[in-house]
Each structure stands twice: as C-alpha cells, then as structure tokens.
GROMACS .gro file of C-alpha atoms in nm:
model
  282
    1MET     CA    1   0.000   0.000   0.000
    2LYS     CA    2   0.104   0.363  -0.037
    3LEU     CA    3   0.176   0.500   0.307
    4ARG     CA    4  -0.025   0.798   0.427
    5TYR     CA    5   0.231   0.857   0.704
    6ALA     CA    6   0.606   0.811   0.717
    7GLY     CA    7   0.732   0.505   0.903
    8ALA     CA    8   1.038   0.292   0.963
    9CYS     CA    9   1.095  -0.052   0.814
   10ALA     CA   10   1.052  -0.309   1.091
   11ARG     CA   11   1.313  -0.529   0.918
   12CYS     CA   12   1.601  -0.297   0.831
   13GLY     CA   13   1.517   0.034   1.001
   14THR     CA   14   1.513   0.241   0.682
   15THR     CA   15   1.284   0.543   0.693
   16ILE     CA   16   0.996   0.504   0.446
   17GLU     CA   17   0.845   0.836   0.344
   18ALA     CA   18   0.473   0.905   0.310
   19GLY     CA   19   0.344   0.819  -0.039
   20VAL     CA   20   0.597   0.539  -0.092
   21THR     CA   21   0.466   0.187  -0.154
   22ALA     CA   22   0.551  -0.056   0.127
   23ASP     CA   23   0.427  -0.379   0.281
   24TYR     CA   24   0.179  -0.319   0.563
   25VAL     CA   25   0.108  -0.574   0.837
   26ARG     CA   26  -0.239  -0.500   0.977
   27ALA     CA   27  -0.194  -0.712   1.291
   28THR     CA   28   0.097  -0.499   1.418
   29ARG     CA   29   0.038  -0.187   1.206
   30SER     CA   30   0.402  -0.206   1.105
   31VAL     CA   31   0.560  -0.155   0.765
   32THR     CA   32   0.853  -0.308   0.581
   33CYS     CA   33   1.030  -0.218   0.261
   34VAL     CA   34   0.903  -0.399  -0.046
   35GLU     CA   35   1.274  -0.467  -0.101
   36CYS     CA   36   1.521  -0.356   0.164
   37PRO     CA   37   1.821  -0.153   0.036
   38PRO     CA   38   2.088  -0.391  -0.106
   39GLN     CA   39   2.363  -0.282   0.134
   40ARG     CA   40   2.150  -0.341   0.440
   41ALA     CA   41   2.012  -0.665   0.300
   42SER     CA   42   2.361  -0.805   0.229
   43GLN     CA   43   2.482  -0.705   0.575
   44GLU     CA   44   2.185  -0.880   0.726
   45GLU     CA   45   2.250  -1.199   0.527
   46ALA     CA   46   2.616  -1.199   0.622
   47GLY     CA   47   2.540  -1.139   0.989
   48VAL     CA   48   2.738  -0.812   0.987
   49ALA     CA   49   2.631  -0.540   1.229
   50MET     CA   50   2.457  -0.262   1.044
   51ALA     CA   51   2.562   0.101   1.078
   52ALA     CA   52   2.217   0.199   1.193
   53PRO     CA   53   2.058  -0.008   1.469
   54ARG     CA   54   1.770  -0.228   1.363
   55ARG     CA   55   1.434  -0.130   1.497
   56ALA     CA   56   1.208  -0.391   1.643
   57ALA     CA   57   0.875  -0.444   1.476
   58GLU     CA   58   0.629  -0.202   1.632
   59PRO     CA   59   0.311  -0.017   1.539
   60VAL     CA   60   0.454   0.274   1.341
   61LEU     CA   61   0.126   0.375   1.180
   62THR     CA   62  -0.115   0.521   1.432
   63LEU     CA   63  -0.408   0.758   1.424
   64GLU     CA   64  -0.479   1.035   1.669
   65HIS     CA   65  -0.797   1.005   1.872
   66VAL     CA   66  -0.960   1.266   1.647
   67ASN     CA   67  -0.865   1.241   1.281
   68GLY     CA   68  -0.987   1.481   1.015
   69GLU     CA   69  -1.122   1.837   1.023
   70ALA     CA   70  -1.494   1.860   1.089
   71GLY     CA   71  -1.682   2.065   0.829
   72ALA     CA   72  -1.383   2.110   0.598
   73SER     CA   73  -1.561   1.977   0.288
   74ALA     CA   74  -1.866   2.196   0.347
   75VAL     CA   75  -1.647   2.505   0.388
   76ARG     CA   76  -1.464   2.432   0.063
   77GLU     CA   77  -1.790   2.377  -0.126
   78PHE     CA   78  -1.933   2.704   0.006
   79GLU     CA   79  -1.620   2.892  -0.097
   80ARG     CA   80  -1.624   2.728  -0.442
   81ARG     CA   81  -1.986   2.826  -0.505
   82HIS     CA   82  -1.938   3.174  -0.360
   83ASP     CA   83  -1.632   3.244  -0.576
   84ALA     CA   84  -1.796   3.097  -0.889
   85ARG     CA   85  -2.099   3.322  -0.844
   86ARG     CA   86  -1.875   3.623  -0.794
   87GLU     CA   87  -1.691   3.551  -1.120
   88ARG     CA   88  -2.016   3.502  -1.310
   89VAL     CA   89  -2.173   3.826  -1.185
   90ILE     CA   90  -1.865   4.041  -1.243
   91GLY     CA   91  -1.809   3.879  -1.583
   92ALA     CA   92  -2.168   3.947  -1.691
   93HIS     CA   93  -2.186   4.298  -1.538
   94PRO     CA   94  -1.836   4.451  -1.533
   95LYS     CA   95  -1.960   4.795  -1.426
   96VAL     CA   96  -2.215   4.711  -1.158
   97GLY     CA   97  -2.115   4.354  -1.067
   98ARG     CA   98  -1.955   4.445  -0.735
   99PHE     CA   99  -2.256   4.656  -0.641
  100LEU     CA  100  -2.491   4.367  -0.716
  101LEU     CA  101  -2.282   4.132  -0.505
  102ALA     CA  102  -2.291   4.377  -0.214
  103VAL     CA  103  -2.669   4.417  -0.235
  104PHE     CA  104  -2.777   4.058  -0.304
  105ASP     CA  105  -2.665   3.770  -0.085
  106ASP     CA  106  -2.562   3.427  -0.206
  107PRO     CA  107  -2.857   3.199  -0.289
  108GLN     CA  108  -2.980   2.956  -0.025
  109SER     CA  109  -2.827   2.666  -0.220
  110THR     CA  110  -2.487   2.825  -0.147
  111THR     CA  111  -2.537   2.952   0.209
  112ALA     CA  112  -2.669   2.609   0.312
  113TRP     CA  113  -2.312   2.479   0.283
  114SER     CA  114  -2.187   2.746   0.523
  115THR     CA  115  -2.469   2.672   0.766
  116GLY     CA  116  -2.395   2.301   0.749
  117ALA     CA  117  -2.025   2.359   0.804
  118VAL     CA  118  -2.096   2.544   1.130
  119GLY     CA  119  -2.305   2.251   1.254
  120GLU     CA  120  -2.035   1.998   1.169
  121GLN     CA  121  -1.768   2.212   1.334
  122ARG     CA  122  -1.969   2.247   1.655
  123LEU     CA  123  -2.034   1.875   1.670
  124GLY     CA  124  -1.668   1.807   1.595
  125GLN     CA  125  -1.561   2.033   1.882
  126ALA     CA  126  -1.794   1.854   2.122
  127LEU     CA  127  -1.662   1.514   2.012
  128SER     CA  128  -1.301   1.625   2.054
  129LYS     CA  129  -1.369   1.707   2.420
  130VAL     CA  130  -1.471   1.350   2.500
  131ALA     CA  131  -1.235   1.173   2.258
  132GLY     CA  132  -0.959   0.948   2.387
  133PRO     CA  133  -0.833   0.590   2.370
  134ARG     CA  134  -1.189   0.461   2.426
  135LEU     CA  135  -1.370   0.705   2.199
  136ARG     CA  136  -1.214   0.767   1.860
  137VAL     CA  137  -1.345   1.002   1.595
  138LEU     CA  138  -1.306   1.028   1.218
  139ASN     CA  139  -1.434   1.360   1.081
  140ASP     CA  140  -1.523   1.451   0.723
  141ARG     CA  141  -1.451   1.119   0.554
  142ARG     CA  142  -1.445   1.077   0.180
  143ILE     CA  143  -1.666   0.810   0.023
  144PRO     CA  144  -1.441   0.664  -0.253
  145LYS     CA  145  -1.553   0.708  -0.614
  146THR     CA  146  -1.809   0.972  -0.520
  147ARG     CA  147  -1.819   1.342  -0.428
  148ALA     CA  148  -2.009   1.260  -0.111
  149ASN     CA  149  -1.872   1.244   0.240
  150ILE     CA  150  -1.959   1.117   0.587
  151ASP     CA  151  -1.968   1.388   0.852
  152HIS     CA  152  -1.854   1.184   1.153
  153LEU     CA  153  -1.760   0.824   1.228
  154ILE     CA  154  -1.724   0.739   1.597
  155VAL     CA  155  -1.592   0.419   1.752
  156CYS     CA  156  -1.657   0.373   2.124
  157PRO     CA  157  -1.716   0.087   2.372
  158THR     CA  158  -2.074   0.031   2.253
  159GLY     CA  159  -1.995   0.009   1.881
  160VAL     CA  160  -1.957   0.214   1.564
  161PHE     CA  161  -2.172   0.522   1.504
  162VAL     CA  162  -2.235   0.715   1.183
  163VAL     CA  163  -2.346   1.069   1.267
  164ASP     CA  164  -2.471   1.348   1.044
  165ALA     CA  165  -2.483   1.699   1.188
  166LYS     CA  166  -2.796   1.890   1.084
  167ARG     CA  167  -2.848   2.258   1.158
  168TYR     CA  168  -3.208   2.371   1.123
  169ARG     CA  169  -3.242   2.684   1.332
  170ASN     CA  170  -3.566   2.723   1.531
  171ALA     CA  171  -3.728   2.425   1.359
  172ARG     CA  172  -3.853   2.128   1.560
  173PRO     CA  173  -3.760   1.773   1.459
  174SER     CA  174  -4.057   1.539   1.490
  175PHE     CA  175  -4.227   1.254   1.312
  176LYS     CA  176  -4.565   1.162   1.181
  177VAL     CA  177  -4.712   0.823   1.105
  178GLU     CA  178  -4.836   0.755   0.755
  179GLY     CA  179  -5.030   0.456   0.626
  180GLY     CA  180  -5.333   0.277   0.756
  181LEU     CA  181  -5.557  -0.016   0.685
  182PHE     CA  182  -5.428  -0.103   0.339
  183VAL     CA  183  -5.084   0.066   0.345
  184LYS     CA  184  -4.802  -0.030   0.577
  185ARG     CA  185  -4.765   0.224   0.854
  186ARG     CA  186  -4.435   0.407   0.871
  187ARG     CA  187  -4.278   0.702   1.045
  188VAL     CA  188  -4.187   1.008   0.844
  189LEU     CA  189  -3.929   1.258   0.967
  190THR     CA  190  -4.042   1.619   0.975
  191VAL     CA  191  -3.845   1.931   1.067
  192GLY     CA  192  -4.044   2.247   1.119
  193GLY     CA  193  -4.344   2.064   0.976
  194ARG     CA  194  -4.168   1.979   0.648
  195ASP     CA  195  -4.100   1.627   0.528
  196ARG     CA  196  -3.727   1.557   0.565
  197THR     CA  197  -3.738   1.181   0.512
  198PRO     CA  198  -3.461   1.200   0.245
  199LEU     CA  199  -3.223   1.263   0.537
  200ILE     CA  200  -3.311   0.916   0.666
  201GLU     CA  201  -3.257   0.764   0.323
  202GLY     CA  202  -2.915   0.930   0.303
  203MET     CA  203  -2.818   0.789   0.641
  204HIS     CA  204  -2.923   0.438   0.534
  205LYS     CA  205  -2.690   0.464   0.234
  206GLN     CA  206  -2.401   0.565   0.460
  207LEU     CA  207  -2.477   0.282   0.702
  208GLY     CA  208  -2.477   0.037   0.413
  209LEU     CA  209  -2.131   0.150   0.301
  210VAL     CA  210  -1.989   0.142   0.653
  211GLY     CA  211  -2.140  -0.204   0.707
  212GLU     CA  212  -1.964  -0.328   0.392
  213ALA     CA  213  -1.634  -0.182   0.515
  214LEU     CA  214  -1.676  -0.367   0.845
  215ALA     CA  215  -1.777  -0.697   0.687
  216GLY     CA  216  -1.676  -0.984   0.916
  217GLU     CA  217  -1.665  -0.762   1.224
  218ASP     CA  218  -1.917  -0.851   1.492
  219VAL     CA  219  -1.979  -0.496   1.610
  220PRO     CA  220  -2.300  -0.293   1.657
  221LEU     CA  221  -2.356  -0.022   1.395
  222GLN     CA  222  -2.598   0.267   1.446
  223GLY     CA  223  -2.682   0.589   1.261
  224TYR     CA  224  -2.785   0.920   1.416
  225LEU     CA  225  -2.899   1.257   1.289
  226CYS     CA  226  -2.790   1.521   1.541
  227PHE     CA  227  -2.990   1.844   1.513
  228LEU     CA  228  -2.821   2.160   1.639
  229ASP     CA  229  -2.999   2.493   1.706
  230ALA     CA  230  -3.331   2.315   1.663
  231ASP     CA  231  -3.650   2.404   1.848
  232TRP     CA  232  -3.638   2.111   2.088
  233PRO     CA  233  -3.900   2.111   2.367
  234LEU     CA  234  -3.796   2.182   2.726
  235PHE     CA  235  -3.791   1.810   2.807
  236PRO     CA  236  -3.721   1.645   2.471
  237ASP     CA  237  -3.742   1.275   2.400
  238PRO     CA  238  -3.513   1.109   2.147
  239PHE     CA  239  -3.690   0.906   1.882
  240THR     CA  240  -3.612   0.693   1.580
  241VAL     CA  241  -3.731   0.694   1.222
  242ALA     CA  242  -3.662   0.375   1.026
  243ASP     CA  243  -3.401   0.273   1.288
  244VAL     CA  244  -3.213   0.604   1.261
  245GLY     CA  245  -3.181   0.793   1.589
  246ILE     CA  246  -3.290   1.159   1.603
  247VAL     CA  247  -3.111   1.342   1.885
  248TRP     CA  248  -2.970   1.671   2.011
  249LEU     CA  249  -2.601   1.728   2.091
  250LYS     CA  250  -2.602   1.663   2.466
  251ARG     CA  251  -2.803   1.345   2.421
  252LEU     CA  252  -2.566   1.218   2.152
  253ILE     CA  253  -2.263   1.269   2.377
  254THR     CA  254  -2.440   1.077   2.654
  255ILE     CA  255  -2.502   0.786   2.416
  256LEU     CA  256  -2.144   0.778   2.290
  257THR     CA  257  -1.985   0.785   2.636
  258LYS     CA  258  -2.171   0.484   2.774
  259THR     CA  259  -1.971   0.183   2.885
  260GLY     CA  260  -1.965  -0.121   2.660
  261PRO     CA  261  -1.780  -0.440   2.564
  262LEU     CA  262  -1.523  -0.300   2.318
  263ASP     CA  263  -1.178  -0.243   2.467
  264GLU     CA  264  -0.916   0.013   2.362
  265ALA     CA  265  -0.731  -0.223   2.126
  266ARG     CA  266  -1.051  -0.318   1.941
  267ILE     CA  267  -1.163   0.043   1.921
  268GLU     CA  268  -0.827   0.148   1.776
  269ASP     CA  269  -0.834  -0.134   1.521
  270LEU     CA  270  -1.187  -0.046   1.410
  271GLN     CA  271  -1.092   0.320   1.375
  272TRP     CA  272  -0.800   0.223   1.152
  273ARG     CA  273  -1.013  -0.005   0.938
  274LEU     CA  274  -1.268   0.273   0.884
  275HIS     CA  275  -0.987   0.518   0.809
  276GLU     CA  276  -0.862   0.289   0.534
  277ALA     CA  277  -1.211   0.252   0.386
  278PHE     CA  278  -1.305   0.620   0.416
  279PRO     CA  279  -0.992   0.841   0.392
  280ARG     CA  280  -0.988   1.191   0.528
  281GLN     CA  281  -1.056   1.468   0.281
  282ASN     CA  282  -0.744   1.628   0.135
   0.00000   0.00000   0.00000
C-alpha cells in the first residue's frame, strides 16, 4: 500500500516516506520495505552489524484520537460556489457587478453549505472534548468514487456510530405516522413541519457502506442525525425513524460515552479499518 504517514521498516530500520509503496502488516500496524536496500540486506545476510541499529517491529502507523477536520468539505464547497458566483456576476456585469454582489446575498443553495459547516464544526468540537483511547473520531470522511462524504464516524465501547450533523435553526424535529388499513404504517421525519425523510434515506446509504467496510466484524452499527440549534422542547425525548436515531447534541454525547464491551485495542483497530475505507478529505 502507499503510506499515508512516514514510518520505519521493521526489518532494516530504513525510513519510508509518506506516499511510498511498502508492505503493511495490519496485525501490528508495522511496515517493511518492499525490497530492503541492497547494502543493508547483504549485511543482514552476512550477519554483519549494520551502521544503523535495527528497529524492532512495532506499530509505526497510528491515528490520533480525532482524525480529520470537521466541516472542511462543506467550507470548501461554500467557498467554491461563492467564488464561482462572484466571477459570473462580475463577468456578466463589469460595471455594476460588485454593487450587485454587495446588495444581493448568495442563494440559499450556497449559504446552506456554510450553515452546514458550522453545525459539523460544533459537533466536531464537542466530540473532541470526550475523545480518547476509548472514543475515537473520524471527521469529514471521503466516500471513494463519489463526491459525497460522511460527517462523523465514531468508535466507542458500545460500537460504531455514523453521525450526520444537521443545523435547522428554530425548527422542531418530529415525526408523523403515515399509512393505515391497506398501506403499511411508517414514520416520516419532519423538521419544522416539512417532510425531511430524504435525510433518513441518506443515512441508510451511509450505514450500508460502513457495514460493507466492516464486513466480518461482529460490532454494533448505528446511525444518528444530530440536530443543532433546533427548536427542541424543554424536556425532549429522542426518537427513531426507520431505525435512525434523532437526537440533540447533549443526548448524543451521553449515548457515545456509555460503557460497553469494546476495549481500547478493538476500538483502535476499528478506527484504523474505517480510516482505510473512508480516507480523510485532502
């Protein structure tokens, strides 16, 4: 594999720079040269002491407890759309373009990315405060072969969690039941009275991809939509829609910090496996 981080060959001690192809041993998270340098290899075969001391095999590839910058993709998309609009307006109206930009704000389709970025950043900050060896976080993960991303992946003692941050200011998340005698009853997510069920469908797609990445792992997997700045009642109750949890920030942190069966080593291994499947955004 091509290394994302520099490491040292567990066999000969040679420094292997990031981006170089090397052999990776998942069990120990150690790397070795695909072919060790000839001089070192010949010394090794002849039993001659090498100039540089050999390093014992050890986990040289590690991840910090919080990996990735929350909201980074949303910020970049907002800036891209904002700058593109600016170029279009000034190009079409050289004389009054700057005046028009000052008077008329970006369209909602653009500002939504900025609003979403703030929500992801706030959730990321809250997660970083409780992160540690037993609660590991991957922020803003790229879904390979697509332009989509996953806001937050969390591994903790109770399992793996996929979390989307949603920022609907002064709008109340709720649900209604549709169906009846001849149609299967189902819950529909509403926010501020509007049908937001596509958010549930999007989460199911993310859960499917994460489940594929963790194939063979006997670990609980759960998805949550975390609504920030919403019009939650004074004593809110969490609820689910199609097995997706709908929560507020404080409640989510309470769920993630519960005790469970996964130990630190398993949590670290699961974080690394998810990191390989869903790399951080560049």
